[in-house]
Coordinates of C-alpha atoms in Angstrom, one line a residue:
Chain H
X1 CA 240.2 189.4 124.2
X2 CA 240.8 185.7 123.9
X3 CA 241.0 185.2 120.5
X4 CA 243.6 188.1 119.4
X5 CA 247.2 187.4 118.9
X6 CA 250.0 189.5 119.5
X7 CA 253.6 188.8 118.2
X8 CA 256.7 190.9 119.5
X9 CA 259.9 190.8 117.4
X10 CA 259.0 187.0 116.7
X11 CA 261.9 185.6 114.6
X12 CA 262.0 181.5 113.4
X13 CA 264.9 179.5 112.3
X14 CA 265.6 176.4 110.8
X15 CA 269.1 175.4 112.1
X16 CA 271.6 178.0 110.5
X17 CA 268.7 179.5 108.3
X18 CA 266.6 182.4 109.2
X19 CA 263.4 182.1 108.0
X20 CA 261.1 185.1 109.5
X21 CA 262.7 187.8 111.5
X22 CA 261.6 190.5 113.5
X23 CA 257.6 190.0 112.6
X24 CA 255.4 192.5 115.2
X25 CA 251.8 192.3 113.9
X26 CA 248.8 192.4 116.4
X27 CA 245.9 190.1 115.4
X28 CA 242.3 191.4 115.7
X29 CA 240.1 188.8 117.8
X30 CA 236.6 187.9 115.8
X31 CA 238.0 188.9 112.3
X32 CA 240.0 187.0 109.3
X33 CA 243.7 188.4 108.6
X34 CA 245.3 187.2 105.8
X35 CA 249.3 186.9 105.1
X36 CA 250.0 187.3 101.8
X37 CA 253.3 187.6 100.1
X38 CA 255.7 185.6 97.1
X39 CA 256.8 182.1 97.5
X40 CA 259.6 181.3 100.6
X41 CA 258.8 184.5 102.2
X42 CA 258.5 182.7 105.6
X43 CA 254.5 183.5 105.7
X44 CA 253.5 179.8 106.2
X45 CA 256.9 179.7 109.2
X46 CA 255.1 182.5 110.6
X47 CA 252.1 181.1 110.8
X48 CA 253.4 177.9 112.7
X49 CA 254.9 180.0 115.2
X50 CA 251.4 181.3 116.1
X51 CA 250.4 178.0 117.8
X52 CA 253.9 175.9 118.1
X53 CA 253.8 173.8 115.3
X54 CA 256.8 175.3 113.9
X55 CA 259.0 173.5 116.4
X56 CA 258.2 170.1 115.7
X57 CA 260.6 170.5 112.8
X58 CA 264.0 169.1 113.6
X59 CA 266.5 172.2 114.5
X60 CA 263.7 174.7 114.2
X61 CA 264.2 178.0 116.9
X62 CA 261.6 181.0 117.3
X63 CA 262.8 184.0 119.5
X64 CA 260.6 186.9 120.5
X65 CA 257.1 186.5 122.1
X66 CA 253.9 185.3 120.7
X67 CA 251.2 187.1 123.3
X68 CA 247.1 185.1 123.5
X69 CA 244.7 185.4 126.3
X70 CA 247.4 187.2 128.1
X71 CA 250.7 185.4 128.2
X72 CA 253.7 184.4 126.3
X73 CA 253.2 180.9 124.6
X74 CA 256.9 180.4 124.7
X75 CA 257.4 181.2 128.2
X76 CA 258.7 177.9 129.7
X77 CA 255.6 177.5 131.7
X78 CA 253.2 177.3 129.1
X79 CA 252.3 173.6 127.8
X80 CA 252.7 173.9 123.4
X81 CA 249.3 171.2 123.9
X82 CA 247.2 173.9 125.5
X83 CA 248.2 176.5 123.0
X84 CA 247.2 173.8 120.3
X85 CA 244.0 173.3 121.8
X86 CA 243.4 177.1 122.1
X87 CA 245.1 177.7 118.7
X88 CA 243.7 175.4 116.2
X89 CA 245.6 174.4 112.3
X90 CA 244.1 173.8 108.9
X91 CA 246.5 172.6 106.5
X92 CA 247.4 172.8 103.1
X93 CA 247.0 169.3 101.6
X94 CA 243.7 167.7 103.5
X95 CA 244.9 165.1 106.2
X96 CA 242.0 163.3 107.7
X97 CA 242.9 160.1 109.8
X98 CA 242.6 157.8 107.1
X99 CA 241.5 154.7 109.7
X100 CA 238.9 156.7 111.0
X101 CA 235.2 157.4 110.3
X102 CA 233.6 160.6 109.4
X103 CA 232.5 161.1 112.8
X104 CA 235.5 160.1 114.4
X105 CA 237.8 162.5 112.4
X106 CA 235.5 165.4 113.6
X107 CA 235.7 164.2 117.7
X108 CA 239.3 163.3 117.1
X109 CA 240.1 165.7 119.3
X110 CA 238.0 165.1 121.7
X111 CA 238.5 161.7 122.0
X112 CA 242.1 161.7 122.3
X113 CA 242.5 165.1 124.0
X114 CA 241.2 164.1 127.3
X115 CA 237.9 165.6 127.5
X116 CA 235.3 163.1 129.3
X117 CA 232.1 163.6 127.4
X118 CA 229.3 161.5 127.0
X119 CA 227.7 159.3 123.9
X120 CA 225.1 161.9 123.4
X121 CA 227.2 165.5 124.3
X122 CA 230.1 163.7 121.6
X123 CA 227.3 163.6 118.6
X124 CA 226.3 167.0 119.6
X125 CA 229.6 168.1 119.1
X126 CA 230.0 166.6 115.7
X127 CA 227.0 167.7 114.3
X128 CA 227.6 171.4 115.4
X129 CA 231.2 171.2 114.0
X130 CA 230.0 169.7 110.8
X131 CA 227.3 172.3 110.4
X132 CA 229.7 174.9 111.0
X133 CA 231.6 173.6 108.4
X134 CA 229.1 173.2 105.9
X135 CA 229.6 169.8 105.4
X136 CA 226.7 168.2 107.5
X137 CA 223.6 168.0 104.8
X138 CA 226.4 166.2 102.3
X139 CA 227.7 163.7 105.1
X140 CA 224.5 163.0 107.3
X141 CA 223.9 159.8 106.4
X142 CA 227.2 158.5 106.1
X143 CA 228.9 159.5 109.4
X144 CA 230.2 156.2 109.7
X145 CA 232.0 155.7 106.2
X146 CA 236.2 156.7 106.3
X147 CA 236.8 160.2 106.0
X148 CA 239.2 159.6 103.2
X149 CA 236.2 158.6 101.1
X150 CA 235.1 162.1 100.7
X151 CA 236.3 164.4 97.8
X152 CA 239.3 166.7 98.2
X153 CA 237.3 169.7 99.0
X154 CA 234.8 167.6 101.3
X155 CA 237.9 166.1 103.0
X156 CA 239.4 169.9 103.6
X157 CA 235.8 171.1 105.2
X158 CA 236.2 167.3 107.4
X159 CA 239.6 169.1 108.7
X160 CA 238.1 172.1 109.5
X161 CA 235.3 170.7 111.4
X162 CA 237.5 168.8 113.1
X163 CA 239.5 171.7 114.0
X164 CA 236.7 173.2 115.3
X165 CA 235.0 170.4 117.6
X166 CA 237.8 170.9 120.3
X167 CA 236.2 174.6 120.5
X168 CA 239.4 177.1 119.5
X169 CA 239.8 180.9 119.9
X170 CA 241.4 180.8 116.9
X171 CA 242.2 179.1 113.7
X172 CA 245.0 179.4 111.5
X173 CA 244.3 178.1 108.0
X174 CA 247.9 177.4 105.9
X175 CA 246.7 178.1 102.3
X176 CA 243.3 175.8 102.7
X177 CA 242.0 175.9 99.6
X178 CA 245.5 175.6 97.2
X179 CA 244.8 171.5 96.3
X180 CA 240.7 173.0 95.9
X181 CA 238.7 173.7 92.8
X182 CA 236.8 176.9 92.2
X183 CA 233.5 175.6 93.8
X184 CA 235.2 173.8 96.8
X185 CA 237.3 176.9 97.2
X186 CA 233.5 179.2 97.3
X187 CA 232.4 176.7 99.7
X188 CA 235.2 177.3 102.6
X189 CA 235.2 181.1 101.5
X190 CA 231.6 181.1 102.7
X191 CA 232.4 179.0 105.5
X192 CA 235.3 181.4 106.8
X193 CA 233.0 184.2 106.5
X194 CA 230.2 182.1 108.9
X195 CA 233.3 181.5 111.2
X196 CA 234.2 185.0 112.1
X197 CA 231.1 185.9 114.1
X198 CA 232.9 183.6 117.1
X199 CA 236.3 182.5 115.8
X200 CA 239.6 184.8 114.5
X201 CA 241.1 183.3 111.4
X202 CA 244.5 183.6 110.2
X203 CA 244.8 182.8 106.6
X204 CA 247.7 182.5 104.6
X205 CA 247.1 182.7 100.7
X206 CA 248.9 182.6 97.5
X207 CA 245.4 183.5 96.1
X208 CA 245.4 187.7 95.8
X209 CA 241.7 187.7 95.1
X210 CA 241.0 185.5 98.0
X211 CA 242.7 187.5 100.2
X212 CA 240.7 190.7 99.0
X213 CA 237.8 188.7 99.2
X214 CA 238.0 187.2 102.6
X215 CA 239.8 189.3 104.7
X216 CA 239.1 192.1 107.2
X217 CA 243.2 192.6 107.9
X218 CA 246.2 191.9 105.2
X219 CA 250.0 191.4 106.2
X220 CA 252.5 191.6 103.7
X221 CA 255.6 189.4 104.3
X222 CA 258.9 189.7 101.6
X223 CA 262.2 188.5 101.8
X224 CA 264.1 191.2 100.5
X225 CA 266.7 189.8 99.1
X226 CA 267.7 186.3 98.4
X227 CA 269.0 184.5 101.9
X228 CA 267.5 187.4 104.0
X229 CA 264.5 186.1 106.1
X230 CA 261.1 186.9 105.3
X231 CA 259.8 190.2 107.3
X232 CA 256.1 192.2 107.5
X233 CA 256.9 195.1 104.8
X234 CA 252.9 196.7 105.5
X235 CA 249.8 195.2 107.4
X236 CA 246.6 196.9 107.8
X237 CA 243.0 196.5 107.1
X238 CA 242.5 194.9 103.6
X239 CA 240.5 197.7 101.8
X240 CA 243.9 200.1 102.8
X241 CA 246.5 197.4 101.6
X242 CA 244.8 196.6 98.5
X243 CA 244.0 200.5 97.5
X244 CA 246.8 202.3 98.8
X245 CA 249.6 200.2 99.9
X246 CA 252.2 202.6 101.6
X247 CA 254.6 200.7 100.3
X248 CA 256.4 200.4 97.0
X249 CA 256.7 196.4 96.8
X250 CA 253.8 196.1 98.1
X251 CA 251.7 197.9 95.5
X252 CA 254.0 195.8 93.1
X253 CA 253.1 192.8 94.7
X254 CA 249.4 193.2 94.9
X255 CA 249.3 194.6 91.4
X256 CA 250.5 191.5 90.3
X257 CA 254.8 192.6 89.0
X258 CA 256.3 190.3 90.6
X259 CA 256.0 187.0 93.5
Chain M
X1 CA 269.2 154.1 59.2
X2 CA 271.5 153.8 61.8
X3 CA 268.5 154.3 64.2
X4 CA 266.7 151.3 63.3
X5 CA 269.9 149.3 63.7
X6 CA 270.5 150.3 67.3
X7 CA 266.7 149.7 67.7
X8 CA 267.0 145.8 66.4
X9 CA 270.2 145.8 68.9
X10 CA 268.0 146.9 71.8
X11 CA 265.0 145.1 71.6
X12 CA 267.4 142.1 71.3
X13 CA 269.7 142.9 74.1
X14 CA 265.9 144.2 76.2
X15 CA 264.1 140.5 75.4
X16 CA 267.7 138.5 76.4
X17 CA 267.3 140.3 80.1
X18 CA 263.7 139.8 80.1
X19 CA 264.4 136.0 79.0
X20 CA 267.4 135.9 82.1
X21 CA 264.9 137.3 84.2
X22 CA 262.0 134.7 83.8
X23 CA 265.0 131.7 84.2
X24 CA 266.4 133.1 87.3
X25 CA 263.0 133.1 88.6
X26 CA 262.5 130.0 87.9
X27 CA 265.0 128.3 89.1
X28 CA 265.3 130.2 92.3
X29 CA 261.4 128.5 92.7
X30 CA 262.3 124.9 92.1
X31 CA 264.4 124.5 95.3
X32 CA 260.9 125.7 97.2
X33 CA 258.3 123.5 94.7
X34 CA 260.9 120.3 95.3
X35 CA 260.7 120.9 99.3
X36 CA 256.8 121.2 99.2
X37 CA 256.5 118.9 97.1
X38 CA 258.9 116.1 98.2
X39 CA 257.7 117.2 102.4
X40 CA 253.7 116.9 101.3
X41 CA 254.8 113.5 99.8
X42 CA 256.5 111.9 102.4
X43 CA 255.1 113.3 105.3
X44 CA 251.5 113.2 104.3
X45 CA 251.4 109.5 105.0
X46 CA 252.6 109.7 108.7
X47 CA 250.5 112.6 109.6
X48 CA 247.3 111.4 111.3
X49 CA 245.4 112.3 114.6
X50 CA 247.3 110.3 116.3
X51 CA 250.6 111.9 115.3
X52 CA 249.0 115.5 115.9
X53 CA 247.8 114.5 119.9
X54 CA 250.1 111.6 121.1
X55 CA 253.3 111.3 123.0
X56 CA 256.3 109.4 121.6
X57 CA 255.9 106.4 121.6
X58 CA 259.3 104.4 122.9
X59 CA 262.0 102.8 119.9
X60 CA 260.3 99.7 118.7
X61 CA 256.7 100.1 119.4
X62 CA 254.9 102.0 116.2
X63 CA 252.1 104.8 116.5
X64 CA 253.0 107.9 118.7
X65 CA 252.9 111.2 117.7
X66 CA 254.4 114.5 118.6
X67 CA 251.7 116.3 120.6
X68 CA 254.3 117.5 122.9
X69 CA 256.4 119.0 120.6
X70 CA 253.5 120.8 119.1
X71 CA 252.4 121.9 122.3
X72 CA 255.9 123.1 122.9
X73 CA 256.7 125.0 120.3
X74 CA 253.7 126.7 120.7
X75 CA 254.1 127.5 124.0
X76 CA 258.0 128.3 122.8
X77 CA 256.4 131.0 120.7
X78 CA 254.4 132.3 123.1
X79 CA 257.1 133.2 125.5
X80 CA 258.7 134.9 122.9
X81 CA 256.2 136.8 121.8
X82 CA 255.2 137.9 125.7
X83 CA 258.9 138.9 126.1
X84 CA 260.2 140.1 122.9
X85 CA 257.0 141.7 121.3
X86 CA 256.9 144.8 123.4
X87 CA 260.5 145.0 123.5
X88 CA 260.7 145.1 119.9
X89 CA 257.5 147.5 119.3
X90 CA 258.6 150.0 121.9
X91 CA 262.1 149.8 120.5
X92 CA 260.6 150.6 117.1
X93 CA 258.6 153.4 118.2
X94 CA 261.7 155.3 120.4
X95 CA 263.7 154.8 116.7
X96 CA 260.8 156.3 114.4
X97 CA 259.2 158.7 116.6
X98 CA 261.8 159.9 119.0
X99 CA 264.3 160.8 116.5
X100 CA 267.8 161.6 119.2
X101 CA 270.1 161.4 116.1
X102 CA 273.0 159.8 117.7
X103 CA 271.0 156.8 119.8
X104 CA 268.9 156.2 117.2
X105 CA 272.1 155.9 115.0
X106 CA 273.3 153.3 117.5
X107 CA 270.5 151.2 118.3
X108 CA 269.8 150.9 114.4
X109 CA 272.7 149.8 114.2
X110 CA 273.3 147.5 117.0
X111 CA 269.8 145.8 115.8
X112 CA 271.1 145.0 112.4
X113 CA 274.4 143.4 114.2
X114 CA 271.9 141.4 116.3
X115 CA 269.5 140.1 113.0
X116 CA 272.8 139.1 111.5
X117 CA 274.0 137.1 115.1
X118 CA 274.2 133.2 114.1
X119 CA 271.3 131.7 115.9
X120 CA 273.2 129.2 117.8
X121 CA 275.4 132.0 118.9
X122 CA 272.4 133.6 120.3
X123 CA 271.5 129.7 122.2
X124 CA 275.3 129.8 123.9
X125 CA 274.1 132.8 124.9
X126 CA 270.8 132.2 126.8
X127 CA 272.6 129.6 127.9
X128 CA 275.1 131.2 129.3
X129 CA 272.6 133.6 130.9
X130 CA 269.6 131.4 132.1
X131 CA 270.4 128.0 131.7
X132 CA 273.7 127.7 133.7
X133 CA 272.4 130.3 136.6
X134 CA 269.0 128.1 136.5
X135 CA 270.9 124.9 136.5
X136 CA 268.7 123.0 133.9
X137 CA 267.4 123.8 130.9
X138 CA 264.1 124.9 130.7
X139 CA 261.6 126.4 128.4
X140 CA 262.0 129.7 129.7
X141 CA 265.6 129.6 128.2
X142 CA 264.3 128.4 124.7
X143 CA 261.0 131.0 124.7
X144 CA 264.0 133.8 125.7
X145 CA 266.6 132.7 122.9
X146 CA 263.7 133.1 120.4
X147 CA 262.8 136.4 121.8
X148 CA 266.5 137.7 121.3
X149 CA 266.0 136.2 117.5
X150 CA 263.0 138.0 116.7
X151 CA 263.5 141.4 118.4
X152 CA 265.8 142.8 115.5
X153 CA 263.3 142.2 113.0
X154 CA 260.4 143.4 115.4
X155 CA 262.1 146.6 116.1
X156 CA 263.5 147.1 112.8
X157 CA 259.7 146.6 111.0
X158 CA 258.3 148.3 113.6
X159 CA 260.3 151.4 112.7
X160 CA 259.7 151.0 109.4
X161 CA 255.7 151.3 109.0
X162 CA 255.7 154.0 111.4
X163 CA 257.9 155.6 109.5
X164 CA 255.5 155.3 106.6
X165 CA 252.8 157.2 108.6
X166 CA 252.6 160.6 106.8
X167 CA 254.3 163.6 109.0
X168 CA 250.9 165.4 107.6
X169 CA 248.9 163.5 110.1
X170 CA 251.5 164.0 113.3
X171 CA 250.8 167.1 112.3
X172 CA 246.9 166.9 112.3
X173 CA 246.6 165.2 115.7
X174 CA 249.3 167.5 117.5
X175 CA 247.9 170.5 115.6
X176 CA 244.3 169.7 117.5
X177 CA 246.0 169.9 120.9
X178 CA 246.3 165.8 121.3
X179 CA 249.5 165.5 123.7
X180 CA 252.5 163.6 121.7
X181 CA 252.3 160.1 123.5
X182 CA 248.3 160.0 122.2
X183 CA 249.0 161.2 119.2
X184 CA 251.9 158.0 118.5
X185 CA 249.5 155.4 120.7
X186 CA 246.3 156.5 118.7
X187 CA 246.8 158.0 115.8
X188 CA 250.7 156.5 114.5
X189 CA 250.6 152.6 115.5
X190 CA 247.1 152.6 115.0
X191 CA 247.8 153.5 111.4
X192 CA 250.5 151.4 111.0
X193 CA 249.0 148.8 112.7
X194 CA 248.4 146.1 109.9
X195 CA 252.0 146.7 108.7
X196 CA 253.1 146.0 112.3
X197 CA 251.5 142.7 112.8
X198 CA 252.7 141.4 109.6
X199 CA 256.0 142.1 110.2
X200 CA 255.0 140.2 113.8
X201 CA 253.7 137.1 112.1
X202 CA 256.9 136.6 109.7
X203 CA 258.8 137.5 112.8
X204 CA 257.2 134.5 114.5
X205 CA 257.5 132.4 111.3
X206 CA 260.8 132.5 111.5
X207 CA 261.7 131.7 115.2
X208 CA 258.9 128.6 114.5
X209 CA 261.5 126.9 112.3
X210 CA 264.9 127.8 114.5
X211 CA 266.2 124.6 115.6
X212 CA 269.6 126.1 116.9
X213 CA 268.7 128.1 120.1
X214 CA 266.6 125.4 121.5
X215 CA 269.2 122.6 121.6
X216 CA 271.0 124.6 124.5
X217 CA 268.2 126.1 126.4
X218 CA 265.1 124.2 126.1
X219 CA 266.5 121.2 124.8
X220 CA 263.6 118.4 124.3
X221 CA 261.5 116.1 126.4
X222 CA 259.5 113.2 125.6
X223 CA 256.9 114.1 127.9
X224 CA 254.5 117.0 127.5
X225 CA 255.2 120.6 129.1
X226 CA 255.2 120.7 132.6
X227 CA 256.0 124.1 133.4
X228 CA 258.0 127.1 132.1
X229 CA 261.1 126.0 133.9
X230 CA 261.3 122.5 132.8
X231 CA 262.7 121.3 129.4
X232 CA 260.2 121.1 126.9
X233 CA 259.6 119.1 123.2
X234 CA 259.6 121.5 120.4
X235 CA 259.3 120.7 116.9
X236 CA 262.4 121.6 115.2
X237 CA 264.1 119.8 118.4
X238 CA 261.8 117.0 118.0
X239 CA 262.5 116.9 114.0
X240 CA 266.4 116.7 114.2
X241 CA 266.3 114.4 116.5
X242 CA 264.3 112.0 114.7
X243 CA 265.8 112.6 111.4
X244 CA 269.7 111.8 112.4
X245 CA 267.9 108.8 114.0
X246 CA 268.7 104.9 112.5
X247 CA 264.6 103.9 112.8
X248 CA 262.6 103.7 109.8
X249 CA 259.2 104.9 111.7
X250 CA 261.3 107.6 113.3
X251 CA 262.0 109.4 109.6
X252 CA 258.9 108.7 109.2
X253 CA 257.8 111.0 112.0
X254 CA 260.3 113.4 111.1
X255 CA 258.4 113.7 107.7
X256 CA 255.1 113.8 109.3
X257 CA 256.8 116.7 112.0
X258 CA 258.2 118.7 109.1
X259 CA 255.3 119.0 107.3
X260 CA 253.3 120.1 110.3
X261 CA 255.8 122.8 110.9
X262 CA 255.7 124.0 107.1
X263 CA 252.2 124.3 107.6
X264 CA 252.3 126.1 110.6
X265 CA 254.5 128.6 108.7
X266 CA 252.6 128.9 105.9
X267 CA 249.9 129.6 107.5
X268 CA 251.8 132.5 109.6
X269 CA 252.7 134.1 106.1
X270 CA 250.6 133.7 103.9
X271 CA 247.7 134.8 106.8
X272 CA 249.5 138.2 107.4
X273 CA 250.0 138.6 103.7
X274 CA 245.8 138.1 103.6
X275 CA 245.4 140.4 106.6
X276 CA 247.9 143.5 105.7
X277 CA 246.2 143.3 102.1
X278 CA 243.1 143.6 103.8
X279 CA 244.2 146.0 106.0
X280 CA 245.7 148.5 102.6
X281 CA 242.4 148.7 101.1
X282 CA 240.4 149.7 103.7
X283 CA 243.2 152.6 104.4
X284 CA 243.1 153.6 100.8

C-alpha cells in the first residue's frame, strides 16, 4: 500500500555520533503512529530519515533501508525530491514563506515543484488543502495577505495545508503542536484525525496525552544509556502500549518516572 | 556604605563614556557636514542645465558642461554591473548555499584579499589585461576595472543575507519535494532579495566615486561616448582633471562635477537604505 513505511535496521549518524540505531518498525498505511520517548532519544532523527531530510545536515549518514510504495529510498536510484514529494514534513516551529501570500504558501509546492496547472485547477488546490486543514472559513477572505500575518497556531495549519496541496502518501508531523496553545493544539488534533481517512501520519510528541489521544500505533524510542543511540524499546497499537507496555521502561515512561 | 560609594564612582565613570561617546560622534560627523557643506556651496553656483547636458567647452571660452562625463560614468557603471553583478551573486550563492568547507574557506578568503587590493592596483591590472592586448584604452577596460572593484563586496553581501535566510525555510521548501536549485532561486534569494540589492546599490556607490582604475583603462575624452571600445569621459576622471587644472572656470566645474557625483551617491544610499527598510517591514 502506498502510504505504509517500512524501515529495516535503519541507523543515522551525525559525523562520529550515533544518533538512532538499528530502528525496524513497519508503518500502517491510512492510520497516525506516534513516536514518543524522553528528550535526545533520536525520535525526531528518526523521523527525518523517513523522507531524507535528515541528510541535509552537514556530516549526517543513515545505513539500513527505509522501504515506501515498494523500494528502498536510499537506493542510489531513487531521487530524495520524489521521496519528499511522496513523503511530506510538518515542523516544529511554523515556517511559512514569509514573502509569500496565503495562497501562495499553500501552492508553494506546486508552483515551484514543476507541476503545470492552470489558474483555476491551482485555486482548487488551495481551497481543498485549506479545507482539509481547517483553516479555510478563518482565511477566506484574506488569501492574498502574508502568511506570516496569521497567529502561531493558524500559521502551523498554513504549513500543513501546504504540505498537503502537493498531494502526499504520507506526512510526518515533528512535534506540531509544541510552540501551540491548548485550543490551537484541539484544532490540528481534530485535523489529524480528518487526515487519516486518506493520508498516514507519523507524529512525533513530547505530549503523552496527545499521543494516547491521537494515535492508532505508538513507538517507544530510549537511549539507554548516556552516548548510546536512541533505539525502538516497544511499538504497537496505542491502546496495548499505554495499558500494558511489555516493557519495563516503557511503563515507566508512560507513567510519567522519568524522560 | 561602601555600596553607594562604588555607585557615585560608576555612574561617574558610566556618564564620562557616554560623554566620550557623543564627542567622538561628533567629531567623526564634521569632516562629512564640512564636505556637504563646503561642495553644495561652491558647486551649487556652476551647476546649471547647461553643465548637466553640454560638452567641454575648449580653455578660454566659458559655459560647457560635462554631459559626457555624466553619460560615461553611467555607462561606466553599467558595464560593471552587466559584468560583475552576476559574478558576484552567483559567487555569493556557491559560498552560502553550497557549503564545500575547504573552497568556500578559500574563495572567502581570496574575496576579502581582493576588497582590500588598492584600486589603482586593480587599473594596472585591466590594463595590463585589456588595454595593452586592445591597444587603446577604452571603456570596456574602465566598466571591467570597476567590475573587479565591486565583486568582493557583491559576493561577500551576497553571502551574507542568504545566510540570514532561516535553515527552517530550506527546510520547508525541500521538505515539500521542491528540487534544491528552486528552492535557492525561489525561495532563498527571493527572501534575501532586498538585502541583496542594497548591498548592490552601495556596491555601485562606491565604484561611482573611484577615480583610480579609470585613469589607466578608460582614461577620458572630451567628446561623448562613442562606443564600448573607445575612451570615454567619466566623472571622477573628468573632476581630477579639472581640479589640478590652473583655470578659474575649470575649478569651477570641478565644483559643479563633484557635487553632481555626491548627489549621484547619495541618492544610491540613501535609496537602498529607503528600499531595504521597506522591504523589512513587509517581511516582518
Amino acid at each position: 500500500m502506498a502510504g505504509s513505511i517500512t524501515t529495516n535496521n535503519l541507523s543515522a549518524t551525525f559525523g562520529e555520533v550515533r544518533a538512532i540505531e538499528g530502528i525496524s518498525i513497519e508503518i500502517i498505511a491510512n492510520k497516525v503512529t506516534a513516536l514518543i520517548g524522553p528528550s535526545g532519544c533520536g525520535k525526531s532523527t528518526f523521523l527525518r530519515c523517513l523522507n531524507r531530510m535528515h541528510e541535509l545536515v552537514p556530516g549526517a549518514g543513515t545505513t539500513g533501508e527505509v522501504i515506501w510504495d515498494g523500494r528502498n529510498i536510499y537506493a542510489p536510484d531513487v531521487d530524495a525530491t520524489d521521496v519528499r514529494r511522496g513523503i511530506g514534513m510538518v515542523f516544529q516551529k511554523p515556517n511559512p514563506f514569509p514573502l509569500m501570500s496565503i495562497a501562495d504558501n499553500v501552492s508553494a509546492g506546486l508552483r515551484l515543484a514543476g507541476s503545470k496547472r492552470n489558474k483555476s485547477a491551482m485555486e482548487e488546490a488551495v481551497e481543498r488543502s485549506l479545507r482539509l486543514a481547517a483553516l479555510w472559513d478563518e482565511v477566506k477572505n484574506k488569501l492574498h495577505k502574508p502568511g506570516g500575518s496569521l497567529s502561531g497556531g493558524q500559521q502551523q495549519r498554513l504549513c500543513i495545508a501546504r504540505a498537503l496541496a502537493v498531494e502526499p502518501d504520507v506526512i510526518l508531523m515533528d512535534e506540531p503542536c509544541s510552540a501551540l496553545d491548548p485550543a490551537s493544539t484541539q484544532k490540528i488534533e481534530d485535523t489529524m484525525d480528518k487526515l487519516k481517512d486518506n493520508y498516514t501520519i507519523v507524529i512525533v510528541t513530547h505530549n503523552m496525552q496527545q499521543a494516547g489521544r491521537v494515535s492508532d500505533f505508538t513507538g517507544f524510542l530510549l537511549t539507554q544509556e548516556s552516548g548510546e543511540p536512541g533505539r525502538l524499546i516497544e511499538y504497537g497499537p496505542t491502546s496495548k502500549i499505554f495499558t500494558m507496555p511489555d516493557h519495563k521502561e516503557t511503563e515507566n515512561y508512560i507513567t510519567g518516572r522519568f524522560g | 556604605m561602601n555600596n553607594g560609594f562604588n555607585r557615585r564612582r560608576r555612574n561617574a565613570i558610566s556618564g564620562l563614556a557616554y560623554l566620550l561617546c557623543v564627542l567622538a560622534t561628533i567629531i567623526a560627523l564634521i569632516p562629512l557636514m564640512l564636505i556637504l557643506f563646503y561642495v553644495i556651496s561652491q558647486g551649487a553656483p556652476a551647476l546649471n542645465l547647461d553643465f548637466l547636458t553640454q560638452l567641454p567647452k575648449p580653455v578660454g571660452e566659458t559655459g560647457g558642461g560635462m554631459g559626457n562625463a555624466i553619460v560615461g560614468s553611467l555607462m561606466l557603471i553599467g558595464i560593471a554591473a552587466v559584468v560583475g553583478l552576476p559574478l558576484g551573486v552567483l559567487a555569493g550563492t556557491y559560498l552560502a548555499e553550497f557549503r564545500s568547507p575547504r573552497l568556500s574557506w578559500t574563495v572567502r578568503l581570496l574575496a576579502d584579499i581582493l576588497s582590500g587590493v588598492p584600486s589603482i592596483i586593480i587599473g594596472v591590472f585591466v590594463y595590463t589585461l585589456l588595454v595593452l592586448t586592445m591597444k587603446h584604452f577604452s571603456a570596456l577596460a574602465g566598466g571591467v576595472a570597476l567590475a573587479i572593484l565591486m565583486l568582493p563586496t557583491v559576493a561577500r553581501t551576497t553571502e551574507e543575507m542568504l545566510r540570514m535566510v532561516p535553515d527552517t525555510l530550506r527546510e520547508a521548501s525541500l521538505a515539500l519535494g521542491i528540487p534544491r536549485w528552486r528552492t535557492i532561486v525561489s525561495i532563498i534569494i527571493k527572501t534575501a532579495g532586498g538585502g541583496i540589492i542594497t548591498g548592490i546599490m552601495l556596491a555601485l556607490a562606491r565604484i561611482a566615486g573611484e577615480t583610480a582604475p579609470l585613469l589607466f583603462t578608460a582614461l577620458s575624452s572630451r567628446t561623448w561616448p562613442t562606443g564600448l571600445d573607445k575612451p570615454v569621459a567619466s566623472l571622477p576622471v573628468q573632476i581630477y582633471t579639472y581640479a589640478i587644472s590652473p583655470y578659474e572656470d575649470w575649478h569651477q566645474q570641478a565644483w559643479a562635477g563633484s557635487l553632481v557625483l555626491v548627489i549621484m551617491v547619495l541618492l544610491l544610499s540613501v535609496g537602498s537604505k529607503l528600499y531595504f527598510g521597506r522591504k523589512m517591514r513587509s517581511v516582518r
